[in-house]
Short mmCIF file of C-alpha atoms in Angstrom, two decimals:
data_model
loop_
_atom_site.label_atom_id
_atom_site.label_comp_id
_atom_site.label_asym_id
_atom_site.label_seq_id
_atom_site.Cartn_x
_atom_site.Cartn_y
_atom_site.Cartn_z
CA UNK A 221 -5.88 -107.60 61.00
CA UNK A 222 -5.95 -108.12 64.75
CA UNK A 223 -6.17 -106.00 67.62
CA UNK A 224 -3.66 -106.34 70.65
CA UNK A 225 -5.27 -105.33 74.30
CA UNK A 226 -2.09 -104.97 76.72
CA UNK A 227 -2.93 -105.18 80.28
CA UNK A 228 -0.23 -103.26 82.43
CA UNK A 229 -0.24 -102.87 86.47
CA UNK A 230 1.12 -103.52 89.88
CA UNK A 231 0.70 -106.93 91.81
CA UNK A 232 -2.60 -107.46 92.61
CA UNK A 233 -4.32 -104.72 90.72
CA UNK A 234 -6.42 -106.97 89.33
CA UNK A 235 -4.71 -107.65 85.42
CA UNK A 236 -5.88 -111.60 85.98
CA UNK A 237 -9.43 -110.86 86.85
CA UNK A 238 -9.38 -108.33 83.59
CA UNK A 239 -7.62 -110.46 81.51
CA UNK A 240 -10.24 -113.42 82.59
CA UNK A 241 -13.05 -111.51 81.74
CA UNK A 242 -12.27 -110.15 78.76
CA UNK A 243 -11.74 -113.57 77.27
CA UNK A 244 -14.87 -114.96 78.67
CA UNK A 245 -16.55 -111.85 76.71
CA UNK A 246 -14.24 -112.90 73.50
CA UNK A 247 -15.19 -116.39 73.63
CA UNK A 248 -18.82 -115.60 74.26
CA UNK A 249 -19.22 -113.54 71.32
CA UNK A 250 -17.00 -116.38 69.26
CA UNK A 251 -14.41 -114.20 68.54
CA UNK A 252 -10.68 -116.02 68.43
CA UNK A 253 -8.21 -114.80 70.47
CA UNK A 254 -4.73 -115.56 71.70
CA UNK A 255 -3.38 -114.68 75.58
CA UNK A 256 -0.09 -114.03 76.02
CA UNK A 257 1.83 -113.36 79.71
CA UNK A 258 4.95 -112.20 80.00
CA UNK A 259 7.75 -112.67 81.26
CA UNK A 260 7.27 -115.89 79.59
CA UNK A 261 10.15 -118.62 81.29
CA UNK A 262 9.75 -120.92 79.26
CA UNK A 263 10.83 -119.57 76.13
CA UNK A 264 14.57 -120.24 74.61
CA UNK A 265 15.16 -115.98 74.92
CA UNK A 266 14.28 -116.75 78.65
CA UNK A 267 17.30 -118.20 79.17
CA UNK A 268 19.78 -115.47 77.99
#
């Protein structure tokens, strides 16, 4: 069982920083844990 954290907002409102510093907490504690960003180009959906 997992838990997905989605981090939604504007440009510049910060998701990076949040995103950053809740894996520093993850990885701190040991806890695995996978990032994801989307829209992700480089996929083979990306290009339809």
């Amino acid at each position: 069982m997992g838990i997905l954290i989605a981090i939604e907002g504007l440009d510049g409102s910060g998701k990076g920083t949040q995103t950053k510093r809740i894996c520093e907490r993850l990885k701190a504690k040991q806890l695995p844990f996978k990032t994801v960003s989307f829209p992700n180009y480089d996929s083979p959906a990306a290009s339809l």
